[in-house]
Amino acid sequence: MKKIIHFTGMQSFKFGSLERYFLHLIQQCSDEGYKTILQYETMPSSQSYLDELKKSGAEVMVFPTYGNPWRMFINCLSCLREIKANIVHTHFTGRNAKLVIPIIARMCGTRRIICMVHNKPPYQKKNIARFAYNLYHHVLPVSKSVESSLLTGGVKPDILNAHYLGLFGEKVRSKEDRVLFRKKFSIPGEAVVLICISFDAPFKGVDILVEAFQILYSKHKNIYLLSVGVDVGESRLPALATELGISDRVRWAGIVDEGWKTLSAADIYVQPSRSEEGLPLAIMEAMAMKLPIVCTNISGNVEAVADGKNGLICKPTKEDLAAAIEKMILRPDSWREMGEAGKGRFLELFDGKKSVEDLIGRYYL
């Protein structure tokens, strides 16, 4: 059987939209006669995700591609020699692995070697990383902004093509779920709820959102902030909310499977990216659920959100984010129209089925 290996370079802590994308990709590849192997840095945490992977016939391999370069080289060499993959597809692998994997793959006779770039590299001129990228047959940035940065860094234009990811399944906000989640997180029914789905990393900017919320806290007594995806046991953000005196109106859902479902509790989605974002799947989820969006003007955010149409765009500072959120709060009559515009834009740009079909048809076969 023909084989595809994805070097994810990931630690997967939930069953989210990226995991769902992998599952649909695995199924479509199976229909084309390919078996899929997924490399992870650690075993995925979600048992539901692991169960679905087992049903799909995919195999999971666990070994690190970060850390000790020599160990990484041996791991990748052993893996590719054993699997003899027809297609190698990398994702979040580190710099050393990004260079080593295509070299080994070529030595092993791999037919197609693909690098998907999920985050925006901060290239201002030609960068030494171009030598690694240019070893691939295809380099697929997940947004046009990432594509532009890679071009600046010296990646060859003829191997570079922006490729949007997408979502699967109907995503609809319901009154029942709105009541259910608000009750679960002790949020009053009449409150205006801001929501953000993101893990805690500097480039995600969730700390900016927490500080922006403090600016609004005393002016708007009926607003609440619901955070989904932050590891409350490891993150300092809950402590920051306490220090700022706003913890009574901030709710931490933690890391949960299918976190998009909590969007039913919200009125406004906020994406506070500080830097490096490719194009967050959470923005797509909010668009699919017809939520108006406030986001920062970072990378792919502005490809998803049309300022004034399906959301508001601002600079990544607490002052600017607070001002944009307040502007949205004070315009409740625009929320429905913006939500409808976002849904239309989502259907046009981020259909998961089309994304997977294009990926396989243009770059795998």
PDB file of N, CA and C in Angstrom, residues 246-344:
ATOM      1  N   ILE A 246     -10.132  41.542  37.880  1.00  0.00           N
ATOM      2  CA  ILE A 246     -11.238  41.274  36.947  1.00  0.00           C
ATOM      3  C   ILE A 246     -11.671  39.810  36.958  1.00  0.00           C
ATOM      4  N   SER A 247     -11.120  39.031  37.861  1.00  0.00           N
ATOM      5  CA  SER A 247     -11.331  37.575  37.807  1.00  0.00           C
ATOM      6  C   SER A 247     -12.779  37.167  38.028  1.00  0.00           C
ATOM      7  N   ASP A 248     -13.586  38.032  38.668  1.00  0.00           N
ATOM      8  CA  ASP A 248     -14.984  37.672  38.914  1.00  0.00           C
ATOM      9  C   ASP A 248     -15.812  37.636  37.639  1.00  0.00           C
ATOM     10  N   ARG A 249     -15.288  38.242  36.546  1.00  0.00           N
ATOM     11  CA  ARG A 249     -16.019  38.219  35.276  1.00  0.00           C
ATOM     12  C   ARG A 249     -15.197  37.595  34.141  1.00  0.00           C
ATOM     13  N   VAL A 250     -14.196  36.813  34.506  1.00  0.00           N
ATOM     14  CA  VAL A 250     -13.427  36.046  33.524  1.00  0.00           C
ATOM     15  C   VAL A 250     -13.628  34.566  33.823  1.00  0.00           C
ATOM     16  N   ARG A 251     -13.945  33.807  32.795  1.00  0.00           N
ATOM     17  CA  ARG A 251     -14.175  32.370  32.946  1.00  0.00           C
ATOM     18  C   ARG A 251     -13.151  31.603  32.121  1.00  0.00           C
ATOM     19  N   TRP A 252     -12.611  30.528  32.711  1.00  0.00           N
ATOM     20  CA  TRP A 252     -11.579  29.718  32.050  1.00  0.00           C
ATOM     21  C   TRP A 252     -12.145  28.323  31.798  1.00  0.00           C
ATOM     22  N   ALA A 253     -12.426  28.016  30.557  1.00  0.00           N
ATOM     23  CA  ALA A 253     -12.987  26.702  30.210  1.00  0.00           C
ATOM     24  C   ALA A 253     -11.914  25.623  30.174  1.00  0.00           C
ATOM     25  N   GLY A 254     -10.639  26.034  30.030  1.00  0.00           N
ATOM     26  CA  GLY A 254      -9.559  25.069  29.946  1.00  0.00           C
ATOM     27  C   GLY A 254      -9.450  24.447  28.559  1.00  0.00           C
ATOM     28  N   ILE A 255      -8.706  23.361  28.484  1.00  0.00           N
ATOM     29  CA  ILE A 255      -8.506  22.654  27.222  1.00  0.00           C
ATOM     30  C   ILE A 255      -9.603  21.599  27.082  1.00  0.00           C
ATOM     31  N   VAL A 256     -10.426  21.745  26.063  1.00  0.00           N
ATOM     32  CA  VAL A 256     -11.566  20.842  25.886  1.00  0.00           C
ATOM     33  C   VAL A 256     -11.658  20.384  24.435  1.00  0.00           C
ATOM     34  N   ASP A 257     -12.177  19.183  24.241  1.00  0.00           N
ATOM     35  CA  ASP A 257     -12.470  18.707  22.893  1.00  0.00           C
ATOM     36  C   ASP A 257     -13.604  19.540  22.298  1.00  0.00           C
ATOM     37  N   GLU A 258     -13.535  19.733  20.962  1.00  0.00           N
ATOM     38  CA  GLU A 258     -14.596  20.440  20.243  1.00  0.00           C
ATOM     39  C   GLU A 258     -14.939  21.774  20.923  1.00  0.00           C
ATOM     40  N   GLY A 259     -13.886  22.554  21.190  1.00  0.00           N
ATOM     41  CA  GLY A 259     -14.068  23.820  21.896  1.00  0.00           C
ATOM     42  C   GLY A 259     -14.975  24.801  21.183  1.00  0.00           C
ATOM     43  N   TRP A 260     -15.133  24.634  19.871  1.00  0.00           N
ATOM     44  CA  TRP A 260     -15.998  25.528  19.098  1.00  0.00           C
ATOM     45  C   TRP A 260     -17.433  25.547  19.609  1.00  0.00           C
ATOM     46  N   LYS A 261     -17.857  24.471  20.263  1.00  0.00           N
ATOM     47  CA  LYS A 261     -19.239  24.406  20.739  1.00  0.00           C
ATOM     48  C   LYS A 261     -19.539  25.493  21.772  1.00  0.00           C
ATOM     49  N   THR A 262     -18.506  25.930  22.516  1.00  0.00           N
ATOM     50  CA  THR A 262     -18.720  26.966  23.531  1.00  0.00           C
ATOM     51  C   THR A 262     -19.033  28.323  22.906  1.00  0.00           C
ATOM     52  N   LEU A 263     -18.817  28.458  21.598  1.00  0.00           N
ATOM     53  CA  LEU A 263     -19.125  29.722  20.923  1.00  0.00           C
ATOM     54  C   LEU A 263     -20.604  30.081  21.038  1.00  0.00           C
ATOM     55  N   SER A 264     -21.440  29.096  21.299  1.00  0.00           N
ATOM     56  CA  SER A 264     -22.875  29.368  21.460  1.00  0.00           C
ATOM     57  C   SER A 264     -23.146  30.296  22.644  1.00  0.00           C
ATOM     58  N   ALA A 265     -22.241  30.312  23.612  1.00  0.00           N
ATOM     59  CA  ALA A 265     -22.433  31.153  24.795  1.00  0.00           C
ATOM     60  C   ALA A 265     -22.119  32.614  24.528  1.00  0.00           C
ATOM     61  N   ALA A 266     -21.478  32.917  23.385  1.00  0.00           N
ATOM     62  CA  ALA A 266     -20.868  34.232  23.171  1.00  0.00           C
ATOM     63  C   ALA A 266     -21.694  35.153  22.289  1.00  0.00           C
ATOM     64  N   ASP A 267     -21.341  36.433  22.394  1.00  0.00           N
ATOM     65  CA  ASP A 267     -21.906  37.460  21.520  1.00  0.00           C
ATOM     66  C   ASP A 267     -20.870  38.005  20.548  1.00  0.00           C
ATOM     67  N   ILE A 268     -19.606  38.034  20.976  1.00  0.00           N
ATOM     68  CA  ILE A 268     -18.525  38.613  20.175  1.00  0.00           C
ATOM     69  C   ILE A 268     -17.301  37.711  20.286  1.00  0.00           C
ATOM     70  N   TYR A 269     -16.679  37.399  19.149  1.00  0.00           N
ATOM     71  CA  TYR A 269     -15.434  36.635  19.167  1.00  0.00           C
ATOM     72  C   TYR A 269     -14.244  37.592  19.073  1.00  0.00           C
ATOM     73  N   VAL A 270     -13.195  37.331  19.869  1.00  0.00           N
ATOM     74  CA  VAL A 270     -12.000  38.178  19.869  1.00  0.00           C
ATOM     75  C   VAL A 270     -10.758  37.339  19.587  1.00  0.00           C
ATOM     76  N   GLN A 271      -9.973  37.759  18.586  1.00  0.00           N
ATOM     77  CA  GLN A 271      -8.701  37.109  18.257  1.00  0.00           C
ATOM     78  C   GLN A 271      -7.585  38.139  18.485  1.00  0.00           C
ATOM     79  N   PRO A 272      -6.874  38.057  19.618  1.00  0.00           N
ATOM     80  CA  PRO A 272      -5.940  39.114  20.008  1.00  0.00           C
ATOM     81  C   PRO A 272      -4.490  38.877  19.572  1.00  0.00           C
ATOM     82  N   SER A 273      -4.275  38.203  18.463  1.00  0.00           N
ATOM     83  CA  SER A 273      -2.935  37.793  18.028  1.00  0.00           C
ATOM     84  C   SER A 273      -1.918  38.936  18.130  1.00  0.00           C
ATOM     85  N   ARG A 274      -0.751  38.606  18.694  1.00  0.00           N
ATOM     86  CA  ARG A 274       0.331  39.583  18.805  1.00  0.00           C
ATOM     87  C   ARG A 274       1.250  39.512  17.587  1.00  0.00           C
ATOM     88  N   SER A 275       1.532  38.298  17.093  1.00  0.00           N
ATOM     89  CA  SER A 275       2.471  38.115  15.976  1.00  0.00           C
ATOM     90  C   SER A 275       2.388  36.679  15.474  1.00  0.00           C
ATOM     91  N   GLU A 276       2.968  36.440  14.315  1.00  0.00           N
ATOM     92  CA  GLU A 276       3.261  35.087  13.803  1.00  0.00           C
ATOM     93  C   GLU A 276       2.063  34.237  13.389  1.00  0.00           C
ATOM     94  N   GLU A 277       0.836  34.638  13.702  1.00  0.00           N
ATOM     95  CA  GLU A 277      -0.307  33.805  13.345  1.00  0.00           C
ATOM     96  C   GLU A 277      -0.354  33.593  11.834  1.00  0.00           C
ATOM     97  N   GLY A 278      -0.631  32.350  11.424  1.00  0.00           N
ATOM     98  CA  GLY A 278      -0.844  32.097  10.012  1.00  0.00           C
ATOM     99  C   GLY A 278      -2.259  32.491   9.641  1.00  0.00           C
ATOM    100  N   LEU A 279      -3.214  31.684  10.096  1.00  0.00           N
ATOM    101  CA  LEU A 279      -4.638  32.009   9.986  1.00  0.00           C
ATOM    102  C   LEU A 279      -5.356  31.098  10.961  1.00  0.00           C
ATOM    103  N   PRO A 280      -5.743  31.625  12.126  1.00  0.00           N
ATOM    104  CA  PRO A 280      -6.304  30.779  13.184  1.00  0.00           C
ATOM    105  C   PRO A 280      -7.590  30.090  12.761  1.00  0.00           C
ATOM    106  N   LEU A 281      -7.655  28.802  13.010  1.00  0.00           N
ATOM    107  CA  LEU A 281      -8.888  28.068  12.726  1.00  0.00           C
ATOM    108  C   LEU A 281     -10.036  28.562  13.600  1.00  0.00           C
ATOM    109  N   ALA A 282      -9.703  29.121  14.767  1.00  0.00           N
ATOM    110  CA  ALA A 282     -10.754  29.625  15.658  1.00  0.00           C
ATOM    111  C   ALA A 282     -11.532  30.770  15.024  1.00  0.00           C
ATOM    112  N   ILE A 283     -10.860  31.595  14.228  1.00  0.00           N
ATOM    113  CA  ILE A 283     -11.581  32.655  13.511  1.00  0.00           C
ATOM    114  C   ILE A 283     -12.579  32.046  12.526  1.00  0.00           C
ATOM    115  N   MET A 284     -12.154  30.990  11.843  1.00  0.00           N
ATOM    116  CA  MET A 284     -13.068  30.306  10.920  1.00  0.00           C
ATOM    117  C   MET A 284     -14.273  29.753  11.683  1.00  0.00           C
ATOM    118  N   GLU A 285     -14.025  29.187  12.871  1.00  0.00           N
ATOM    119  CA  GLU A 285     -15.118  28.642  13.676  1.00  0.00           C
ATOM    120  C   GLU A 285     -16.116  29.734  14.053  1.00  0.00           C
ATOM    121  N   ALA A 286     -15.595  30.899  14.444  1.00  0.00           N
ATOM    122  CA  ALA A 286     -16.468  32.013  14.808  1.00  0.00           C
ATOM    123  C   ALA A 286     -17.272  32.499  13.607  1.00  0.00           C
ATOM    124  N   MET A 287     -16.632  32.552  12.443  1.00  0.00           N
ATOM    125  CA  MET A 287     -17.339  32.954  11.230  1.00  0.00           C
ATOM    126  C   MET A 287     -18.438  31.953  10.895  1.00  0.00           C
ATOM    127  N   ALA A 288     -18.124  30.672  11.009  1.00  0.00           N
ATOM    128  CA  ALA A 288     -19.111  29.630  10.718  1.00  0.00           C
ATOM    129  C   ALA A 288     -20.309  29.722  11.651  1.00  0.00           C
ATOM    130  N   MET A 289     -20.063  30.190  12.880  1.00  0.00           N
ATOM    131  CA  MET A 289     -21.127  30.302  13.887  1.00  0.00           C
ATOM    132  C   MET A 289     -21.799  31.673  13.889  1.00  0.00           C
ATOM    133  N   LYS A 290     -21.477  32.484  12.861  1.00  0.00           N
ATOM    134  CA  LYS A 290     -22.118  33.795  12.655  1.00  0.00           C
ATOM    135  C   LYS A 290     -21.882  34.768  13.810  1.00  0.00           C
ATOM    136  N   LEU A 291     -20.669  34.740  14.371  1.00  0.00           N
ATOM    137  CA  LEU A 291     -20.319  35.706  15.402  1.00  0.00           C
ATOM    138  C   LEU A 291     -19.599  36.902  14.782  1.00  0.00           C
ATOM    139  N   PRO A 292     -19.899  38.121  15.223  1.00  0.00           N
ATOM    140  CA  PRO A 292     -19.075  39.259  14.820  1.00  0.00           C
ATOM    141  C   PRO A 292     -17.707  39.120  15.474  1.00  0.00           C
ATOM    142  N   ILE A 293     -16.678  39.607  14.809  1.00  0.00           N
ATOM    143  CA  ILE A 293     -15.307  39.359  15.255  1.00  0.00           C
ATOM    144  C   ILE A 293     -14.555  40.668  15.479  1.00  0.00           C
ATOM    145  N   VAL A 294     -13.782  40.691  16.547  1.00  0.00           N
ATOM    146  CA  VAL A 294     -12.781  41.743  16.749  1.00  0.00           C
ATOM    147  C   VAL A 294     -11.431  41.046  16.723  1.00  0.00           C
ATOM    148  N   CYS A 295     -10.537  41.492  15.835  1.00  0.00           N
ATOM    149  CA  CYS A 295      -9.224  40.850  15.736  1.00  0.00           C
ATOM    150  C   CYS A 295      -8.143  41.895  15.499  1.00  0.00           C
ATOM    151  N   THR A 296      -6.908  41.488  15.739  1.00  0.00           N
ATOM    152  CA  THR A 296      -5.774  42.366  15.478  1.00  0.00           C
ATOM    153  C   THR A 296      -5.327  42.214  14.024  1.00  0.00           C
ATOM    154  N   ASN A 297      -4.584  43.210  13.548  1.00  0.00           N
ATOM    155  CA  ASN A 297      -4.198  43.256  12.128  1.00  0.00           C
ATOM    156  C   ASN A 297      -2.938  42.435  11.863  1.00  0.00           C
ATOM    157  N   ILE A 298      -2.960  41.194  12.327  1.00  0.00           N
ATOM    158  CA  ILE A 298      -1.813  40.307  12.215  1.00  0.00           C
ATOM    159  C   ILE A 298      -2.066  39.241  11.156  1.00  0.00           C
ATOM    160  N   SER A 299      -1.181  39.161  10.189  1.00  0.00           N
ATOM    161  CA  SER A 299      -1.113  38.072   9.219  1.00  0.00           C
ATOM    162  C   SER A 299      -2.481  37.705   8.657  1.00  0.00           C
ATOM    163  N   GLY A 300      -2.846  36.419   8.730  1.00  0.00           N
ATOM    164  CA  GLY A 300      -4.048  35.928   8.079  1.00  0.00           C
ATOM    165  C   GLY A 300      -5.347  36.404   8.685  1.00  0.00           C
ATOM    166  N   ASN A 301      -5.306  37.021   9.879  1.00  0.00           N
ATOM    167  CA  ASN A 301      -6.537  37.558  10.462  1.00  0.00           C
ATOM    168  C   ASN A 301      -7.272  38.450   9.473  1.00  0.00           C
ATOM    169  N   VAL A 302      -6.498  39.295   8.779  1.00  0.00           N
ATOM    170  CA  VAL A 302      -7.117  40.286   7.887  1.00  0.00           C
ATOM    171  C   VAL A 302      -7.564  39.677   6.563  1.00  0.00           C
ATOM    172  N   GLU A 303      -7.206  38.421   6.310  1.00  0.00           N
ATOM    173  CA  GLU A 303      -7.729  37.724   5.141  1.00  0.00           C
ATOM    174  C   GLU A 303      -9.097  37.106   5.434  1.00  0.00           C
ATOM    175  N   ALA A 304      -9.336  36.826   6.720  1.00  0.00           N
ATOM    176  CA  ALA A 304     -10.621  36.261   7.126  1.00  0.00           C
ATOM    177  C   ALA A 304     -11.630  37.356   7.456  1.00  0.00           C
ATOM    178  N   VAL A 305     -11.161  38.418   8.087  1.00  0.00           N
ATOM    179  CA  VAL A 305     -12.054  39.472   8.562  1.00  0.00           C
ATOM    180  C   VAL A 305     -11.935  40.699   7.663  1.00  0.00           C
ATOM    181  N   ALA A 306     -13.055  41.116   7.108  1.00  0.00           N
ATOM    182  CA  ALA A 306     -13.127  42.355   6.333  1.00  0.00           C
ATOM    183  C   ALA A 306     -13.592  43.455   7.275  1.00  0.00           C
ATOM    184  N   ASP A 307     -12.735  44.422   7.528  1.00  0.00           N
ATOM    185  CA  ASP A 307     -12.994  45.451   8.524  1.00  0.00           C
ATOM    186  C   ASP A 307     -14.305  46.193   8.237  1.00  0.00           C
ATOM    187  N   GLY A 308     -15.184  46.194   9.234  1.00  0.00           N
ATOM    188  CA  GLY A 308     -16.467  46.879   9.095  1.00  0.00           C
ATOM    189  C   GLY A 308     -17.551  46.038   8.471  1.00  0.00           C
ATOM    190  N   LYS A 309     -17.201  44.860   7.957  1.00  0.00           N
ATOM    191  CA  LYS A 309     -18.192  44.003   7.295  1.00  0.00           C
ATOM    192  C   LYS A 309     -18.549  42.788   8.157  1.00  0.00           C
ATOM    193  N   ASN A 310     -17.550  41.962   8.468  1.00  0.00           N
ATOM    194  CA  ASN A 310     -17.839  40.844   9.377  1.00  0.00           C
ATOM    195  C   ASN A 310     -17.088  40.972  10.695  1.00  0.00           C
ATOM    196  N   GLY A 311     -16.480  42.136  10.909  1.00  0.00           N
ATOM    197  CA  GLY A 311     -15.775  42.363  12.161  1.00  0.00           C
ATOM    198  C   GLY A 311     -15.043  43.686  12.165  1.00  0.00           C
ATOM    199  N   LEU A 312     -14.267  43.903  13.215  1.00  0.00           N
ATOM    200  CA  LEU A 312     -13.450  45.100  13.363  1.00  0.00           C
ATOM    201  C   LEU A 312     -12.001  44.688  13.563  1.00  0.00           C
ATOM    202  N   ILE A 313     -11.090  45.438  12.951  1.00  0.00           N
ATOM    203  CA  ILE A 313      -9.666  45.125  12.996  1.00  0.00           C
ATOM    204  C   ILE A 313      -8.939  46.258  13.708  1.00  0.00           C
ATOM    205  N   CYS A 314      -7.957  45.900  14.546  1.00  0.00           N
ATOM    206  CA  CYS A 314      -7.214  46.904  15.302  1.00  0.00           C
ATOM    207  C   CYS A 314      -5.755  46.492  15.448  1.00  0.00           C
ATOM    208  N   LYS A 315      -4.953  47.369  16.011  1.00  0.00           N
ATOM    209  CA  LYS A 315      -3.554  47.063  16.288  1.00  0.00           C
ATOM    210  C   LYS A 315      -3.468  46.159  17.522  1.00  0.00           C
ATOM    211  N   PRO A 316      -2.365  45.401  17.655  1.00  0.00           N
ATOM    212  CA  PRO A 316      -2.243  44.454  18.778  1.00  0.00           C
ATOM    213  C   PRO A 316      -1.732  45.101  20.065  1.00  0.00           C
ATOM    214  N   THR A 317      -2.459  46.103  20.550  1.00  0.00           N
ATOM    215  CA  THR A 317      -2.166  46.705  21.855  1.00  0.00           C
ATOM    216  C   THR A 317      -3.430  46.630  22.700  1.00  0.00           C
ATOM    217  N   LYS A 318      -3.261  46.666  24.011  1.00  0.00           N
ATOM    218  CA  LYS A 318      -4.440  46.559  24.876  1.00  0.00           C
ATOM    219  C   LYS A 318      -5.376  47.747  24.680  1.00  0.00           C
ATOM    220  N   GLU A 319      -4.814  48.934  24.434  1.00  0.00           N
ATOM    221  CA  GLU A 319      -5.648  50.118  24.247  1.00  0.00           C
ATOM    222  C   GLU A 319      -6.475  50.033  22.966  1.00  0.00           C
ATOM    223  N   ASP A 320      -5.820  49.642  21.882  1.00  0.00           N
ATOM    224  CA  ASP A 320      -6.531  49.547  20.600  1.00  0.00           C
ATOM    225  C   ASP A 320      -7.544  48.406  20.610  1.00  0.00           C
ATOM    226  N   LEU A 321      -7.166  47.296  21.233  1.00  0.00           N
ATOM    227  CA  LEU A 321      -8.107  46.169  21.292  1.00  0.00           C
ATOM    228  C   LEU A 321      -9.317  46.534  22.141  1.00  0.00           C
ATOM    229  N   ALA A 322      -9.084  47.199  23.273  1.00  0.00           N
ATOM    230  CA  ALA A 322     -10.203  47.619  24.126  1.00  0.00           C
ATOM    231  C   ALA A 322     -11.133  48.572  23.374  1.00  0.00           C
ATOM    232  N   ALA A 323     -10.550  49.498  22.622  1.00  0.00           N
ATOM    233  CA  ALA A 323     -11.361  50.462  21.867  1.00  0.00           C
ATOM    234  C   ALA A 323     -12.210  49.762  20.812  1.00  0.00           C
ATOM    235  N   ALA A 324     -11.636  48.771  20.116  1.00  0.00           N
ATOM    236  CA  ALA A 324     -12.374  48.044  19.084  1.00  0.00           C
ATOM    237  C   ALA A 324     -13.487  47.205  19.702  1.00  0.00           C
ATOM    238  N   ILE A 325     -13.183  46.549  20.830  1.00  0.00           N
ATOM    239  CA  ILE A 325     -14.210  45.747  21.505  1.00  0.00           C
ATOM    240  C   ILE A 325     -15.350  46.647  21.972  1.00  0.00           C
ATOM    241  N   GLU A 326     -15.000  47.798  22.545  1.00  0.00           N
ATOM    242  CA  GLU A 326     -16.044  48.715  23.022  1.00  0.00           C
ATOM    243  C   GLU A 326     -16.909  49.205  21.866  1.00  0.00           C
ATOM    244  N   LYS A 327     -16.271  49.496  20.739  1.00  0.00           N
ATOM    245  CA  LYS A 327     -17.027  49.921  19.560  1.00  0.00           C
ATOM    246  C   LYS A 327     -18.022  48.843  19.147  1.00  0.00           C
ATOM    247  N   MET A 328     -17.589  47.587  19.219  1.00  0.00           N
ATOM    248  CA  MET A 328     -18.482  46.481  18.868  1.00  0.00           C
ATOM    249  C   MET A 328     -19.592  46.320  19.904  1.00  0.00           C
ATOM    250  N   ILE A 329     -19.246  46.433  21.183  1.00  0.00           N
ATOM    251  CA  ILE A 329     -20.244  46.300  22.245  1.00  0.00           C
ATOM    252  C   ILE A 329     -21.363  47.327  22.077  1.00  0.00           C
ATOM    253  N   LEU A 330     -20.987  48.530  21.659  1.00  0.00           N
ATOM    254  CA  LEU A 330     -21.951  49.623  21.545  1.00  0.00           C
ATOM    255  C   LEU A 330     -22.763  49.594  20.252  1.00  0.00           C
ATOM    256  N   ARG A 331     -22.516  48.568  19.430  1.00  0.00           N
ATOM    257  CA  ARG A 331     -23.245  48.450  18.163  1.00  0.00           C
ATOM    258  C   ARG A 331     -23.945  47.090  18.053  1.00  0.00           C
ATOM    259  N   PRO A 332     -24.770  46.744  19.033  1.00  0.00           N
ATOM    260  CA  PRO A 332     -25.419  45.416  18.995  1.00  0.00           C
ATOM    261  C   PRO A 332     -26.324  45.223  17.785  1.00  0.00           C
ATOM    262  N   ASP A 333     -26.810  46.337  17.223  1.00  0.00           N
ATOM    263  CA  ASP A 333     -27.664  46.224  16.043  1.00  0.00           C
ATOM    264  C   ASP A 333     -26.912  45.739  14.812  1.00  0.00           C
ATOM    265  N   SER A 334     -25.569  45.785  14.856  1.00  0.00           N
ATOM    266  CA  SER A 334     -24.757  45.353  13.716  1.00  0.00           C
ATOM    267  C   SER A 334     -24.303  43.903  13.833  1.00  0.00           C
ATOM    268  N   TRP A 335     -24.486  43.290  14.998  1.00  0.00           N
ATOM    269  CA  TRP A 335     -23.936  41.948  15.223  1.00  0.00           C
ATOM    270  C   TRP A 335     -24.514  40.918  14.252  1.00  0.00           C
ATOM    271  N   ARG A 336     -25.804  40.952  14.059  1.00  0.00           N
ATOM    272  CA  ARG A 336     -26.447  39.957  13.188  1.00  0.00           C
ATOM    273  C   ARG A 336     -25.950  40.098  11.746  1.00  0.00           C
ATOM    274  N   GLU A 337     -25.909  41.343  11.256  1.00  0.00           N
ATOM    275  CA  GLU A 337     -25.466  41.575   9.882  1.00  0.00           C
ATOM    276  C   GLU A 337     -24.010  41.145   9.698  1.00  0.00           C
ATOM    277  N   MET A 338     -23.170  41.478  10.667  1.00  0.00           N
ATOM    278  CA  MET A 338     -21.766  41.069  10.589  1.00  0.00           C
ATOM    279  C   MET A 338     -21.627  39.556  10.644  1.00  0.00           C
ATOM    280  N   GLY A 339     -22.439  38.923  11.491  1.00  0.00           N
ATOM    281  CA  GLY A 339     -22.396  37.463  11.579  1.00  0.00           C
ATOM    282  C   GLY A 339     -22.783  36.797  10.271  1.00  0.00           C
ATOM    283  N   GLU A 340     -23.806  37.313   9.629  1.00  0.00           N
ATOM    284  CA  GLU A 340     -24.237  36.769   8.336  1.00  0.00           C
ATOM    285  C   GLU A 340     -23.154  36.971   7.280  1.00  0.00           C
ATOM    286  N   ALA A 341     -22.508  38.141   7.288  1.00  0.00           N
ATOM    287  CA  ALA A 341     -21.429  38.410   6.332  1.00  0.00           C
ATOM    288  C   ALA A 341     -20.258  37.470   6.563  1.00  0.00           C
ATOM    289  N   GLY A 342     -19.968  37.207   7.841  1.00  0.00           N
ATOM    290  CA  GLY A 342     -18.882  36.284   8.161  1.00  0.00           C
ATOM    291  C   GLY A 342     -19.167  34.871   7.699  1.00  0.00           C
ATOM    292  N   LYS A 343     -20.424  34.439   7.851  1.00  0.00           N
ATOM    293  CA  LYS A 343     -20.808  33.101   7.399  1.00  0.00           C
ATOM    294  C   LYS A 343     -20.626  32.972   5.886  1.00  0.00           C
ATOM    295  N   GLY A 344     -21.032  34.009   5.164  1.00  0.00           N
ATOM    296  CA  GLY A 344     -20.870  33.983   3.711  1.00  0.00           C
ATOM    297  C   GLY A 344     -19.414  33.931   3.307  1.00  0.00           C
TER     298      GLY A 344
END
